mmCIF file of N, CA and C in Angstrom:
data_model
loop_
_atom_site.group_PDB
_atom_site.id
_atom_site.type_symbol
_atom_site.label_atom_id
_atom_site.label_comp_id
_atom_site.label_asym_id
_atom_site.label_seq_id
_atom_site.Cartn_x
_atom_site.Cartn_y
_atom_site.Cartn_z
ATOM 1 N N UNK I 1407 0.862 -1.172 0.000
ATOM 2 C CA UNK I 1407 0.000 0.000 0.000
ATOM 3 C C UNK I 1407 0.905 1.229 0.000
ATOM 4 N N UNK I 1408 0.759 2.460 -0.773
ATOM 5 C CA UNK I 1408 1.003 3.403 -0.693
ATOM 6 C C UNK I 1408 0.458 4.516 -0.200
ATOM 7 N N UNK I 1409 1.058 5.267 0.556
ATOM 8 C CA UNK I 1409 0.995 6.418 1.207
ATOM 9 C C UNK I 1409 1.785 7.659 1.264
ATOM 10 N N UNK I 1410 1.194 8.573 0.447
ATOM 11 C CA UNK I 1410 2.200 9.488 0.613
ATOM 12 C C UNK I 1410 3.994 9.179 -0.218
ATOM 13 N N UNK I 1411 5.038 9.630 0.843
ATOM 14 C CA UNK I 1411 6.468 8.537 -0.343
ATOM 15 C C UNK I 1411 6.755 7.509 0.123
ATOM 16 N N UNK I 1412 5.786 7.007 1.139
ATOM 17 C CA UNK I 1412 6.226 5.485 1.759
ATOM 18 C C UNK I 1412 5.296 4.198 0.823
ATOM 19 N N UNK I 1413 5.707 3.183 0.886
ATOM 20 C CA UNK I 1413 5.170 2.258 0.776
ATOM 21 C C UNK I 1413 4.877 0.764 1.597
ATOM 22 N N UNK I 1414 4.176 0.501 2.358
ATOM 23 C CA UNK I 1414 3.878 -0.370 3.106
ATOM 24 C C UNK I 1414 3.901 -2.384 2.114
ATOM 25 N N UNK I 1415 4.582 -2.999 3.167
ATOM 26 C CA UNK I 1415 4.310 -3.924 2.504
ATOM 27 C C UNK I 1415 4.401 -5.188 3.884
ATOM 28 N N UNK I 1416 3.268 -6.124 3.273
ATOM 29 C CA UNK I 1416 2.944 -7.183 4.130
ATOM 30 C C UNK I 1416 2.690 -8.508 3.647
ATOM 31 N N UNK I 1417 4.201 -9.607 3.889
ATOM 32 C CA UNK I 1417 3.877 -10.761 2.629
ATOM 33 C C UNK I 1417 2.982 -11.685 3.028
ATOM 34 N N UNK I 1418 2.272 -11.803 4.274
ATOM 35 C CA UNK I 1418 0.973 -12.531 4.722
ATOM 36 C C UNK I 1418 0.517 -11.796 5.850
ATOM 37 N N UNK I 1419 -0.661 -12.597 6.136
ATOM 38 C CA UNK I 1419 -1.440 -11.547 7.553
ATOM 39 C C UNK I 1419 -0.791 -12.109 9.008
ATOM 40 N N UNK I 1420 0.250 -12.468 9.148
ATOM 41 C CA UNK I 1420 0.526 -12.404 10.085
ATOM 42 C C UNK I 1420 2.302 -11.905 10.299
ATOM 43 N N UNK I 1421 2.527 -11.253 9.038
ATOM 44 C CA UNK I 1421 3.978 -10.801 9.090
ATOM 45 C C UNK I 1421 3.540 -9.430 9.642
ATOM 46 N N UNK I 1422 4.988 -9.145 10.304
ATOM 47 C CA UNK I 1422 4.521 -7.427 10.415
ATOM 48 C C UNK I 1422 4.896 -6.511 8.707
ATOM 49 N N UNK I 1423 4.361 -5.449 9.165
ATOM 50 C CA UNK I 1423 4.452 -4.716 8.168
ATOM 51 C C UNK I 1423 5.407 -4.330 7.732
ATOM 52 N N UNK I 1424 6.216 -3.969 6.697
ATOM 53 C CA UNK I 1424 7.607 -3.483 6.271
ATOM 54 C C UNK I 1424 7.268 -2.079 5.992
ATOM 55 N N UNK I 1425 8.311 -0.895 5.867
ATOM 56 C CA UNK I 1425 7.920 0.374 5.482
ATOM 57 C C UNK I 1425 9.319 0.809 4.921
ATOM 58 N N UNK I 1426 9.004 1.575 3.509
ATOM 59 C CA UNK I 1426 10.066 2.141 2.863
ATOM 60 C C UNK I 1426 9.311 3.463 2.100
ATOM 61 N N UNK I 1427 10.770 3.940 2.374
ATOM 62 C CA UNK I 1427 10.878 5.701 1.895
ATOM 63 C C UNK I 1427 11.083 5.583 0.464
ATOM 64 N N UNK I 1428 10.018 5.770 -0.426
ATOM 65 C CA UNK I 1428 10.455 5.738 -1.895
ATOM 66 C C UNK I 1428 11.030 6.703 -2.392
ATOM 67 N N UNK I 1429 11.032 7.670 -2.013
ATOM 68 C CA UNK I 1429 11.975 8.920 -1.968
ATOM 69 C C UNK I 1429 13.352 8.696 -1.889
ATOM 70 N N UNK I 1430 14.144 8.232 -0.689
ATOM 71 C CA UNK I 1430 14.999 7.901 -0.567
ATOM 72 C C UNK I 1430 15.911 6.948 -0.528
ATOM 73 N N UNK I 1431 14.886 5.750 -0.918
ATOM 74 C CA UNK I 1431 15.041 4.010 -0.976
ATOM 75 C C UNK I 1431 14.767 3.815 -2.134
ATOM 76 N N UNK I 1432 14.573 4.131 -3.609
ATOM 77 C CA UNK I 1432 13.924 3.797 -4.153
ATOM 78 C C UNK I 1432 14.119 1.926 -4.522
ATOM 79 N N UNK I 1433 14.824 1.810 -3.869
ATOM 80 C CA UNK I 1433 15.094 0.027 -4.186
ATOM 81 C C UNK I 1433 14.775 -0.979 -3.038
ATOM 82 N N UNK I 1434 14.032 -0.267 -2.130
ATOM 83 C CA UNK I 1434 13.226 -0.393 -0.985
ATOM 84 C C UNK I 1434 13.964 -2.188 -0.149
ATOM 85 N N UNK I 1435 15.239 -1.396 0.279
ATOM 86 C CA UNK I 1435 16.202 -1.869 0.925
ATOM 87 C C UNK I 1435 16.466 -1.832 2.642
ATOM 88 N N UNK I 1436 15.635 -0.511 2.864
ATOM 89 C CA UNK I 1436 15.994 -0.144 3.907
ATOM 90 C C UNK I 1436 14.567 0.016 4.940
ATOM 91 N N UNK I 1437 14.343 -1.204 5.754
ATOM 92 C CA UNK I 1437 12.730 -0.920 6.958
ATOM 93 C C UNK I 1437 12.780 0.159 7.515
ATOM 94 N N UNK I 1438 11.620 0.552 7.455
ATOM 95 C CA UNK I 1438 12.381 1.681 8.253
ATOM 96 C C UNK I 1438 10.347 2.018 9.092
ATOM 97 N N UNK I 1439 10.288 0.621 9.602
ATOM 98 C CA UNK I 1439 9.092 0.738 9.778
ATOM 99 C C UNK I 1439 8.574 0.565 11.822
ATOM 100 N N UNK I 1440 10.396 0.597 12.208
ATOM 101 C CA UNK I 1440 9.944 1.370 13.768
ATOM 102 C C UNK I 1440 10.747 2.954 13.653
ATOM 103 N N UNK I 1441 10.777 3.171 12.834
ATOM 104 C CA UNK I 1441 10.892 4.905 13.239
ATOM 105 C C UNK I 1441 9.845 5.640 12.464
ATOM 106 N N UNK I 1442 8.858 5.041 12.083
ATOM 107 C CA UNK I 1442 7.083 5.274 11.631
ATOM 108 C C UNK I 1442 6.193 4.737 12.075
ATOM 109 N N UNK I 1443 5.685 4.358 13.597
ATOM 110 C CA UNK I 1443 5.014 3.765 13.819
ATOM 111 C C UNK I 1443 3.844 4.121 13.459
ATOM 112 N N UNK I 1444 3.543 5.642 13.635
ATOM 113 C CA UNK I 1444 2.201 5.825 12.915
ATOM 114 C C UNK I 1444 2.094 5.977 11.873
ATOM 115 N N UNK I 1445 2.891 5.574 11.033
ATOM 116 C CA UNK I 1445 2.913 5.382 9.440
ATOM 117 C C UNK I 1445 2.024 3.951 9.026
ATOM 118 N N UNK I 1446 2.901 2.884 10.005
ATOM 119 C CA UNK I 1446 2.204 2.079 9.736
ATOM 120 C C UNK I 1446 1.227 1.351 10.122
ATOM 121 N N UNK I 1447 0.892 2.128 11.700
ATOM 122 C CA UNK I 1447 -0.725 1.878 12.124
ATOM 123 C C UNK I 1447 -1.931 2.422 10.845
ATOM 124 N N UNK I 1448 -1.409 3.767 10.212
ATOM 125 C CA UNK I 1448 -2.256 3.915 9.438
ATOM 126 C C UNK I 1448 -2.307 3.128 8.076
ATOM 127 N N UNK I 1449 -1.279 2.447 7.596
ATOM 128 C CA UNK I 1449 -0.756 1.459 6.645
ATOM 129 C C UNK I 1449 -2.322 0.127 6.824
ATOM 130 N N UNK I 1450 -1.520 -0.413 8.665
ATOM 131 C CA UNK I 1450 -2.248 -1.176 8.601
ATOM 132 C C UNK I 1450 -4.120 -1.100 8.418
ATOM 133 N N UNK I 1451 -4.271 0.152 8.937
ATOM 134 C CA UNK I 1451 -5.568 0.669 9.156
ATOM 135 C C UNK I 1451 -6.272 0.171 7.549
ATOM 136 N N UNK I 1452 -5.587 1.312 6.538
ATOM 137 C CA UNK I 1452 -6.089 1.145 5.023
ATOM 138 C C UNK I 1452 -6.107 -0.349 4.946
ATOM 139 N N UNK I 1453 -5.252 -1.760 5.033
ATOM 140 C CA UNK I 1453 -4.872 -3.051 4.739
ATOM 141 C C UNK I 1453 -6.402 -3.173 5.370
ATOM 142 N N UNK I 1454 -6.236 -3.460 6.734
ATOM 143 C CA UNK I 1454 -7.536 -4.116 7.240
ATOM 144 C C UNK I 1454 -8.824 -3.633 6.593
ATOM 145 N N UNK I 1455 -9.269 -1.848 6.461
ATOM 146 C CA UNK I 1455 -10.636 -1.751 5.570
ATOM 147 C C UNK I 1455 -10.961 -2.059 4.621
ATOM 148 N N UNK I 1456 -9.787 -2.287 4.067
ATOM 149 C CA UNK I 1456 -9.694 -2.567 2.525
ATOM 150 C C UNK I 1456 -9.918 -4.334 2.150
ATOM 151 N N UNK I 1457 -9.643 -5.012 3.104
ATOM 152 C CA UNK I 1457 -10.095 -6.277 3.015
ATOM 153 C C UNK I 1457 -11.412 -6.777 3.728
ATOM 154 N N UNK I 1458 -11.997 -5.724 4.570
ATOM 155 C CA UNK I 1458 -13.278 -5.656 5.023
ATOM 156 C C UNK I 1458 -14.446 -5.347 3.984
ATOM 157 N N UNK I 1459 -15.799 -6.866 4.235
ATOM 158 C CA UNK I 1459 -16.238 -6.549 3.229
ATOM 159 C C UNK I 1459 -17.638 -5.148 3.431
ATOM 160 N N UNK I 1460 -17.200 -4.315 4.446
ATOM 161 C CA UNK I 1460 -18.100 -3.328 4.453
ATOM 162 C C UNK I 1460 -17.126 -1.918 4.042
ATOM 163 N N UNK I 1461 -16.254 -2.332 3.753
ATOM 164 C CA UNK I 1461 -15.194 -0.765 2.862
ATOM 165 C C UNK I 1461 -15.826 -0.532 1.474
ATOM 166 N N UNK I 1462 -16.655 0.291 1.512
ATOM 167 C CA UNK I 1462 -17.119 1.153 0.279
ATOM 168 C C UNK I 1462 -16.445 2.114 -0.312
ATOM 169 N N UNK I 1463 -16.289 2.482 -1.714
ATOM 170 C CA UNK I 1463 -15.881 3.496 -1.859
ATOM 171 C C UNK I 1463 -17.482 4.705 -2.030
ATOM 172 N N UNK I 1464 -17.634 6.023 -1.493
ATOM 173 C CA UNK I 1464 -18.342 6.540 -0.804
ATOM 174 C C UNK I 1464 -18.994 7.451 -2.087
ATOM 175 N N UNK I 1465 -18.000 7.432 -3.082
ATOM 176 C CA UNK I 1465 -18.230 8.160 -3.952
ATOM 177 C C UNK I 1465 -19.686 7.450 -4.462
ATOM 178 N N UNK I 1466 -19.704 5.756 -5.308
ATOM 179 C CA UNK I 1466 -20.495 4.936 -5.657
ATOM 180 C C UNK I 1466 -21.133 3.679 -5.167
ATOM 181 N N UNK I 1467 -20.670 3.790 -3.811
ATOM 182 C CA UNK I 1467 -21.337 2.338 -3.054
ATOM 183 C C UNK I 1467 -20.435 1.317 -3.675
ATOM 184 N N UNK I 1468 -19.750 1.293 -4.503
ATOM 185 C CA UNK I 1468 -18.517 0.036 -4.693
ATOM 186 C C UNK I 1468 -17.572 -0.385 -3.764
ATOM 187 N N UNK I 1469 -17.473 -1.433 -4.237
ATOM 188 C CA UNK I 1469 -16.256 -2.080 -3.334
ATOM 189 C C UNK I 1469 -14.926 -1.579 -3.895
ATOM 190 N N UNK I 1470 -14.121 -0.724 -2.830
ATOM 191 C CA UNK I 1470 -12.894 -0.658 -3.857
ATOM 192 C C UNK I 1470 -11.882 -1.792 -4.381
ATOM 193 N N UNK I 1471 -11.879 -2.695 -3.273
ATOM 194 C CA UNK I 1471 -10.930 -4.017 -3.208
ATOM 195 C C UNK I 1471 -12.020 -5.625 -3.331
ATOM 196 N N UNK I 1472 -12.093 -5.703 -4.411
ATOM 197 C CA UNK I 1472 -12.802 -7.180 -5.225
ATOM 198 C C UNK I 1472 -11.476 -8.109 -5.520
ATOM 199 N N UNK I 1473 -10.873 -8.910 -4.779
ATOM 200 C CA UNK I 1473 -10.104 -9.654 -4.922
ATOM 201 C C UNK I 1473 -10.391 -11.102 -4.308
ATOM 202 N N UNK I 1474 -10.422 -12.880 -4.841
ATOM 203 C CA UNK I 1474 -10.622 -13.670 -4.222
ATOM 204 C C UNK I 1474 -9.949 -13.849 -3.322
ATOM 205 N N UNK I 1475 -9.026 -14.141 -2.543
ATOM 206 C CA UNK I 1475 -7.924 -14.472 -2.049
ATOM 207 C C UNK I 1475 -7.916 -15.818 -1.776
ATOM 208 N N UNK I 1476 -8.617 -16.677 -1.742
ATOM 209 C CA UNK I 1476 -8.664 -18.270 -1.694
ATOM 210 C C UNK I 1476 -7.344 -18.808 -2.844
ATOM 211 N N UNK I 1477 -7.819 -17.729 -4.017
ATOM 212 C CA UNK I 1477 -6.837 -18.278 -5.098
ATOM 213 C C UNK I 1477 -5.364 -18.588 -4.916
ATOM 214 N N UNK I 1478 -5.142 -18.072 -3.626
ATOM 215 C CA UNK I 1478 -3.743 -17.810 -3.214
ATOM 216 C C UNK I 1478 -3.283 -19.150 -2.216
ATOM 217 N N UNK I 1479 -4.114 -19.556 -1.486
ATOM 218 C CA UNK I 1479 -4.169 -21.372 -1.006
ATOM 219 C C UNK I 1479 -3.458 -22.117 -1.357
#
């Protein structure tokens, strides 16, 4: 997930979150995701609504995130 010049990344739901400065990482080498903690509470925040199936987008009553994930099993 992106935010801003960071990018959040999480390779299953029970890893913690990774965080890189695309600004200054662009080869996203460097965690840098305990000197952002509220970077990535809000990281995680977007992850979790976004896989919740009551996250609408507000504009049209759509779902923004339609993905199976079983496929991934």
């Amino acid at each position: 997930i992106r935010y801003k010049n960071f990018k959040g990344v999480r390779a299953n739901s029970t890893s913690p979150i990774e965080l890189y400065d695309l600004v200054s990482d662009i080869r996203e080498s460097k965690d840098i995701s305990s000197l952002f903690p509220s970077i990535v509470s809000k990281i995680e925040t977007f992850i979790n609504e976004s896989l919740s199936s009551d996250f609408v987008d507000s504009r049209d009553d759509s779902p923004l995130v339609s993905f199976d994930y079983s496929v991934l099993l």
